[in-house]
């Protein structure tokens, strides 16, 4: 995550805002093989996004 995004997320948490979540590139398991140009996701990248979102949404909903 960018510095600005990380700082904003931290600020919101310290302000007591609840139910906000941040997926990092590490949690998404995003790497150069997941992109068409180093930035934009290809099919593999989109699958990794989907898997990461499913994992965090299941955790939020307490659904195994």
CSV table of N, CA, C and O in Angstrom, one decimal:
chain,number,residue,atom,x,y,z
A,1,UNK,N,0.8,-1.2,0.0
A,1,UNK,CA,0.0,0.0,0.0
A,1,UNK,C,0.9,1.2,0.0
A,1,UNK,O,2.0,1.2,0.5
A,2,UNK,N,0.4,2.3,-0.6
A,2,UNK,CA,1.2,3.5,-0.6
A,2,UNK,C,1.2,4.1,0.8
A,2,UNK,O,0.4,3.8,1.6
A,3,UNK,N,2.2,5.0,0.9
A,3,UNK,CA,2.4,5.6,2.2
A,3,UNK,C,1.1,6.4,2.6
A,3,UNK,O,0.6,6.4,3.7
A,4,UNK,N,0.6,7.2,1.7
A,4,UNK,CA,-0.6,8.0,1.9
A,4,UNK,C,-1.8,7.1,2.3
A,4,UNK,O,-2.5,7.4,3.3
A,5,UNK,N,-2.0,6.0,1.6
A,5,UNK,CA,-3.1,5.0,2.0
A,5,UNK,C,-2.9,4.5,3.3
A,5,UNK,O,-3.8,4.4,4.2
A,6,UNK,N,-1.6,4.0,3.6
A,6,UNK,CA,-1.4,3.5,5.0
A,6,UNK,C,-1.6,4.5,6.1
A,6,UNK,O,-2.2,4.1,7.1
A,7,UNK,N,-1.1,5.7,5.9
A,7,UNK,CA,-1.3,6.7,6.9
A,7,UNK,C,-2.8,7.1,7.1
A,7,UNK,O,-3.2,7.2,8.2
A,8,UNK,N,-3.5,7.1,6.0
A,8,UNK,CA,-5.0,7.4,6.1
A,8,UNK,C,-5.7,6.3,6.8
A,8,UNK,O,-6.5,6.6,7.6
A,9,UNK,N,-5.4,5.1,6.4
A,9,UNK,CA,-6.0,3.9,7.1
A,9,UNK,C,-5.7,4.0,8.6
A,9,UNK,O,-6.6,3.8,9.4
A,10,UNK,N,-4.5,4.2,9.0
A,10,UNK,CA,-4.1,4.3,10.4
A,10,UNK,C,-4.8,5.4,11.1
A,10,UNK,O,-5.3,5.2,12.2
A,11,UNK,N,-4.9,6.5,10.5
A,11,UNK,CA,-5.6,7.7,11.0
A,11,UNK,C,-7.1,7.3,11.3
A,11,UNK,O,-7.6,7.6,12.4
A,12,UNK,N,-7.7,6.7,10.3
A,12,UNK,CA,-9.1,6.4,10.5
A,12,UNK,C,-9.3,5.4,11.6
A,12,UNK,O,-10.3,5.5,12.4
A,13,UNK,N,-8.4,4.4,11.8
A,13,UNK,CA,-8.5,3.5,12.9
A,13,UNK,C,-8.3,4.2,14.2
A,13,UNK,O,-9.0,4.0,15.2
A,14,UNK,N,-7.3,5.1,14.3
A,14,UNK,CA,-7.1,5.8,15.6
A,14,UNK,C,-8.3,6.8,15.9
A,14,UNK,O,-8.5,7.1,17.1
A,15,UNK,N,-9.0,7.2,14.9
A,15,UNK,CA,-10.2,8.0,15.1
A,15,UNK,C,-11.4,7.2,15.5
A,15,UNK,O,-12.5,7.7,15.8
A,16,UNK,N,-11.2,5.9,15.6
A,16,UNK,CA,-12.3,5.0,16.0
A,16,UNK,C,-13.3,4.5,15.0
A,16,UNK,O,-14.3,4.0,15.3
A,17,UNK,N,-12.9,4.8,13.7
A,17,UNK,CA,-13.8,4.3,12.6
A,17,UNK,C,-13.7,2.8,12.6
A,17,UNK,O,-12.6,2.2,12.6
A,18,UNK,N,-14.8,2.1,12.6
A,18,UNK,CA,-14.8,0.7,12.7
A,18,UNK,C,-15.2,0.1,11.3
A,18,UNK,O,-15.7,0.8,10.4
A,19,UNK,N,-15.0,-1.2,11.2
A,19,UNK,CA,-15.4,-1.9,10.0
A,19,UNK,C,-14.7,-1.4,8.7
A,19,UNK,O,-15.3,-1.3,7.7
A,20,UNK,N,-13.4,-1.0,8.8
A,20,UNK,CA,-12.7,-0.7,7.6
A,20,UNK,C,-11.5,-1.8,7.5
A,20,UNK,O,-11.0,-2.2,8.5
A,21,UNK,N,-11.2,-2.1,6.3
A,21,UNK,CA,-10.3,-3.2,6.0
A,21,UNK,C,-9.3,-2.7,4.9
A,21,UNK,O,-9.7,-2.0,4.0
A,22,UNK,N,-8.1,-3.3,5.0
A,22,UNK,CA,-7.1,-3.0,4.0
A,22,UNK,C,-6.4,-4.2,3.5
A,22,UNK,O,-5.9,-5.0,4.4
A,23,UNK,N,-6.5,-4.5,2.2
A,23,UNK,CA,-5.8,-5.7,1.7
A,23,UNK,C,-4.4,-5.2,1.1
A,23,UNK,O,-4.4,-4.3,0.3
A,24,UNK,N,-3.4,-5.8,1.6
A,24,UNK,CA,-2.1,-5.4,1.1
A,24,UNK,C,-1.7,-6.3,-0.1
A,24,UNK,O,-2.3,-7.4,-0.3
A,25,UNK,N,-0.7,-5.9,-0.8
A,25,UNK,CA,-0.2,-6.7,-1.9
A,25,UNK,C,0.3,-8.1,-1.4
A,25,UNK,O,0.1,-9.1,-2.1
A,26,UNK,N,0.9,-8.1,-0.2
A,26,UNK,CA,1.3,-9.3,0.4
A,26,UNK,C,0.1,-10.3,0.6
A,26,UNK,O,0.2,-11.5,0.3
A,27,UNK,N,-0.9,-9.7,1.2
A,27,UNK,CA,-2.1,-10.6,1.4
A,27,UNK,C,-2.8,-11.1,0.1
A,27,UNK,O,-3.3,-12.2,0.1
A,28,UNK,N,-2.7,-10.3,-0.9
A,28,UNK,CA,-3.2,-10.6,-2.2
A,28,UNK,C,-2.3,-11.6,-2.9
A,28,UNK,O,-2.7,-12.4,-3.8
A,29,UNK,N,-1.0,-11.6,-2.5
A,29,UNK,CA,0.0,-12.4,-3.1
A,29,UNK,C,0.2,-11.9,-4.5
A,29,UNK,O,0.4,-12.7,-5.5
A,30,UNK,N,0.3,-10.6,-4.7
A,30,UNK,CA,0.4,-10.0,-6.0
A,30,UNK,C,1.9,-9.8,-6.3
A,30,UNK,O,2.6,-9.3,-5.5
A,31,UNK,N,2.3,-10.3,-7.5
A,31,UNK,CA,3.7,-10.1,-7.9
A,31,UNK,C,3.7,-9.8,-9.4
A,31,UNK,O,2.6,-9.7,-10.1
A,32,UNK,N,4.9,-9.7,-10.0
A,32,UNK,CA,5.0,-9.4,-11.4
A,32,UNK,C,4.3,-10.4,-12.3
A,32,UNK,O,3.9,-10.0,-13.4
A,33,UNK,N,4.2,-11.6,-12.0
A,33,UNK,CA,3.6,-12.6,-12.8
A,33,UNK,C,2.1,-12.4,-12.9
A,33,UNK,O,1.4,-13.1,-13.7
A,34,UNK,N,1.5,-11.6,-12.0
A,34,UNK,CA,0.1,-11.3,-12.0
A,34,UNK,C,-0.3,-10.1,-12.8
A,34,UNK,O,-1.5,-9.7,-12.8
A,35,UNK,N,0.6,-9.6,-13.6
A,35,UNK,CA,0.3,-8.4,-14.3
A,35,UNK,C,0.6,-8.5,-15.8
A,35,UNK,O,1.4,-9.3,-16.2
A,36,UNK,N,0.0,-7.6,-16.6
A,36,UNK,CA,0.4,-7.6,-18.0
A,36,UNK,C,1.5,-6.6,-18.3
A,36,UNK,O,2.2,-6.7,-19.3
A,37,UNK,N,1.7,-5.7,-17.4
A,37,UNK,CA,2.7,-4.6,-17.6
A,37,UNK,C,3.4,-4.1,-16.3
A,37,UNK,O,3.9,-3.1,-16.2
A,38,UNK,N,3.3,-5.0,-15.3
A,38,UNK,CA,3.9,-4.6,-14.0
A,38,UNK,C,2.9,-3.8,-13.1
A,38,UNK,O,3.2,-3.6,-11.9
A,39,UNK,N,1.7,-3.5,-13.6
A,39,UNK,CA,0.7,-2.8,-12.8
A,39,UNK,C,-0.6,-3.4,-12.9
A,39,UNK,O,-1.3,-3.6,-11.9
A,40,UNK,N,-1.1,-3.6,-14.1
A,40,UNK,CA,-2.5,-4.0,-14.4
A,40,UNK,C,-2.6,-5.5,-14.3
A,40,UNK,O,-1.8,-6.2,-15.0
A,41,UNK,N,-3.6,-6.0,-13.6
A,41,UNK,CA,-3.7,-7.5,-13.4
A,41,UNK,C,-4.1,-8.2,-14.7
A,41,UNK,O,-4.9,-7.7,-15.4
A,42,UNK,N,-3.5,-9.4,-14.8
A,42,UNK,CA,-4.0,-10.3,-15.8
A,42,UNK,C,-4.9,-11.3,-15.2
A,42,UNK,O,-5.4,-11.1,-14.1
A,43,UNK,N,-5.2,-12.4,-15.8
A,43,UNK,CA,-6.2,-13.4,-15.3
A,43,UNK,C,-5.7,-14.0,-13.9
A,43,UNK,O,-6.5,-14.1,-13.0
A,44,UNK,N,-4.4,-14.3,-13.8
A,44,UNK,CA,-3.8,-14.8,-12.6
A,44,UNK,C,-4.0,-13.7,-11.5
A,44,UNK,O,-4.4,-14.0,-10.4
A,45,UNK,N,-3.7,-12.5,-11.8
A,45,UNK,CA,-3.8,-11.4,-10.8
A,45,UNK,C,-5.3,-11.2,-10.4
A,45,UNK,O,-5.5,-11.0,-9.2
A,46,UNK,N,-6.2,-11.3,-11.3
A,46,UNK,CA,-7.6,-11.2,-10.9
A,46,UNK,C,-8.0,-12.3,-10.0
A,46,UNK,O,-8.8,-12.2,-9.1
A,47,UNK,N,-7.5,-13.5,-10.3
A,47,UNK,CA,-7.9,-14.7,-9.4
A,47,UNK,C,-7.3,-14.5,-8.0
A,47,UNK,O,-7.9,-14.8,-7.0
A,48,UNK,N,-6.1,-13.9,-7.9
A,48,UNK,CA,-5.5,-13.7,-6.6
A,48,UNK,C,-6.3,-12.6,-5.9
A,48,UNK,O,-6.5,-12.7,-4.6
A,49,UNK,N,-6.7,-11.6,-6.6
A,49,UNK,CA,-7.6,-10.6,-5.9
A,49,UNK,C,-8.9,-11.3,-5.4
A,49,UNK,O,-9.3,-11.0,-4.3
A,50,UNK,N,-9.5,-12.1,-6.2
A,50,UNK,CA,-10.7,-12.7,-5.8
A,50,UNK,C,-10.5,-13.6,-4.6
A,50,UNK,O,-11.3,-13.6,-3.7
A,51,UNK,N,-9.5,-14.4,-4.6
A,51,UNK,CA,-9.2,-15.2,-3.5
A,51,UNK,C,-8.9,-14.4,-2.2
A,51,UNK,O,-9.4,-14.8,-1.1
A,52,UNK,N,-8.2,-13.3,-2.3
A,52,UNK,CA,-7.9,-12.5,-1.1
A,52,UNK,C,-9.2,-11.8,-0.6
A,52,UNK,O,-9.5,-11.8,0.6
A,53,UNK,N,-10.1,-11.3,-1.5
A,53,UNK,CA,-11.3,-10.8,-1.1
A,53,UNK,C,-12.2,-11.8,-0.5
A,53,UNK,O,-12.9,-11.5,0.5
A,54,UNK,N,-12.3,-13.0,-1.1
A,54,UNK,CA,-13.1,-14.0,-0.5
A,54,UNK,C,-12.6,-14.3,1.0
A,54,UNK,O,-13.5,-14.5,1.9
A,55,UNK,N,-11.3,-14.4,1.2
A,55,UNK,CA,-10.8,-14.8,2.5
A,55,UNK,C,-11.2,-13.7,3.5
A,55,UNK,O,-11.6,-14.0,4.6
A,56,UNK,N,-11.0,-12.4,3.2
A,56,UNK,CA,-11.3,-11.4,4.1
A,56,UNK,C,-12.8,-11.2,4.4
A,56,UNK,O,-13.2,-11.0,5.5
A,57,UNK,N,-13.6,-11.4,3.3
A,57,UNK,CA,-15.0,-11.3,3.5
A,57,UNK,C,-15.6,-12.4,4.3
A,57,UNK,O,-16.4,-12.2,5.2
A,58,UNK,N,-15.0,-13.6,4.1
A,58,UNK,CA,-15.5,-14.7,5.0
A,58,UNK,C,-15.1,-14.5,6.5
A,58,UNK,O,-15.8,-14.8,7.4
A,59,UNK,N,-13.9,-13.9,6.7
A,59,UNK,CA,-13.4,-13.5,8.0
A,59,UNK,C,-14.4,-12.5,8.6
A,59,UNK,O,-14.8,-12.6,9.8
A,60,UNK,N,-14.7,-11.5,7.9
A,60,UNK,CA,-15.6,-10.4,8.3
A,60,UNK,C,-17.0,-11.0,8.7
A,60,UNK,O,-17.5,-10.6,9.8
A,61,UNK,N,-17.5,-11.9,7.9
A,61,UNK,CA,-18.8,-12.4,8.1
A,61,UNK,C,-18.8,-13.6,9.1
A,61,UNK,O,-19.8,-14.2,9.4
A,62,UNK,N,-17.6,-14.0,9.5
A,62,UNK,CA,-17.4,-15.2,10.4
A,62,UNK,C,-18.0,-16.4,9.7
A,62,UNK,O,-18.7,-17.2,10.3
A,63,UNK,N,-17.6,-16.6,8.4
A,63,UNK,CA,-18.1,-17.7,7.6
A,63,UNK,C,-16.9,-18.5,7.1
A,63,UNK,O,-16.2,-18.0,6.3
A,64,UNK,N,-16.7,-19.7,7.7
A,64,UNK,CA,-15.5,-20.5,7.3
A,64,UNK,C,-15.5,-20.8,5.8
A,64,UNK,O,-15.9,-21.0,4.9
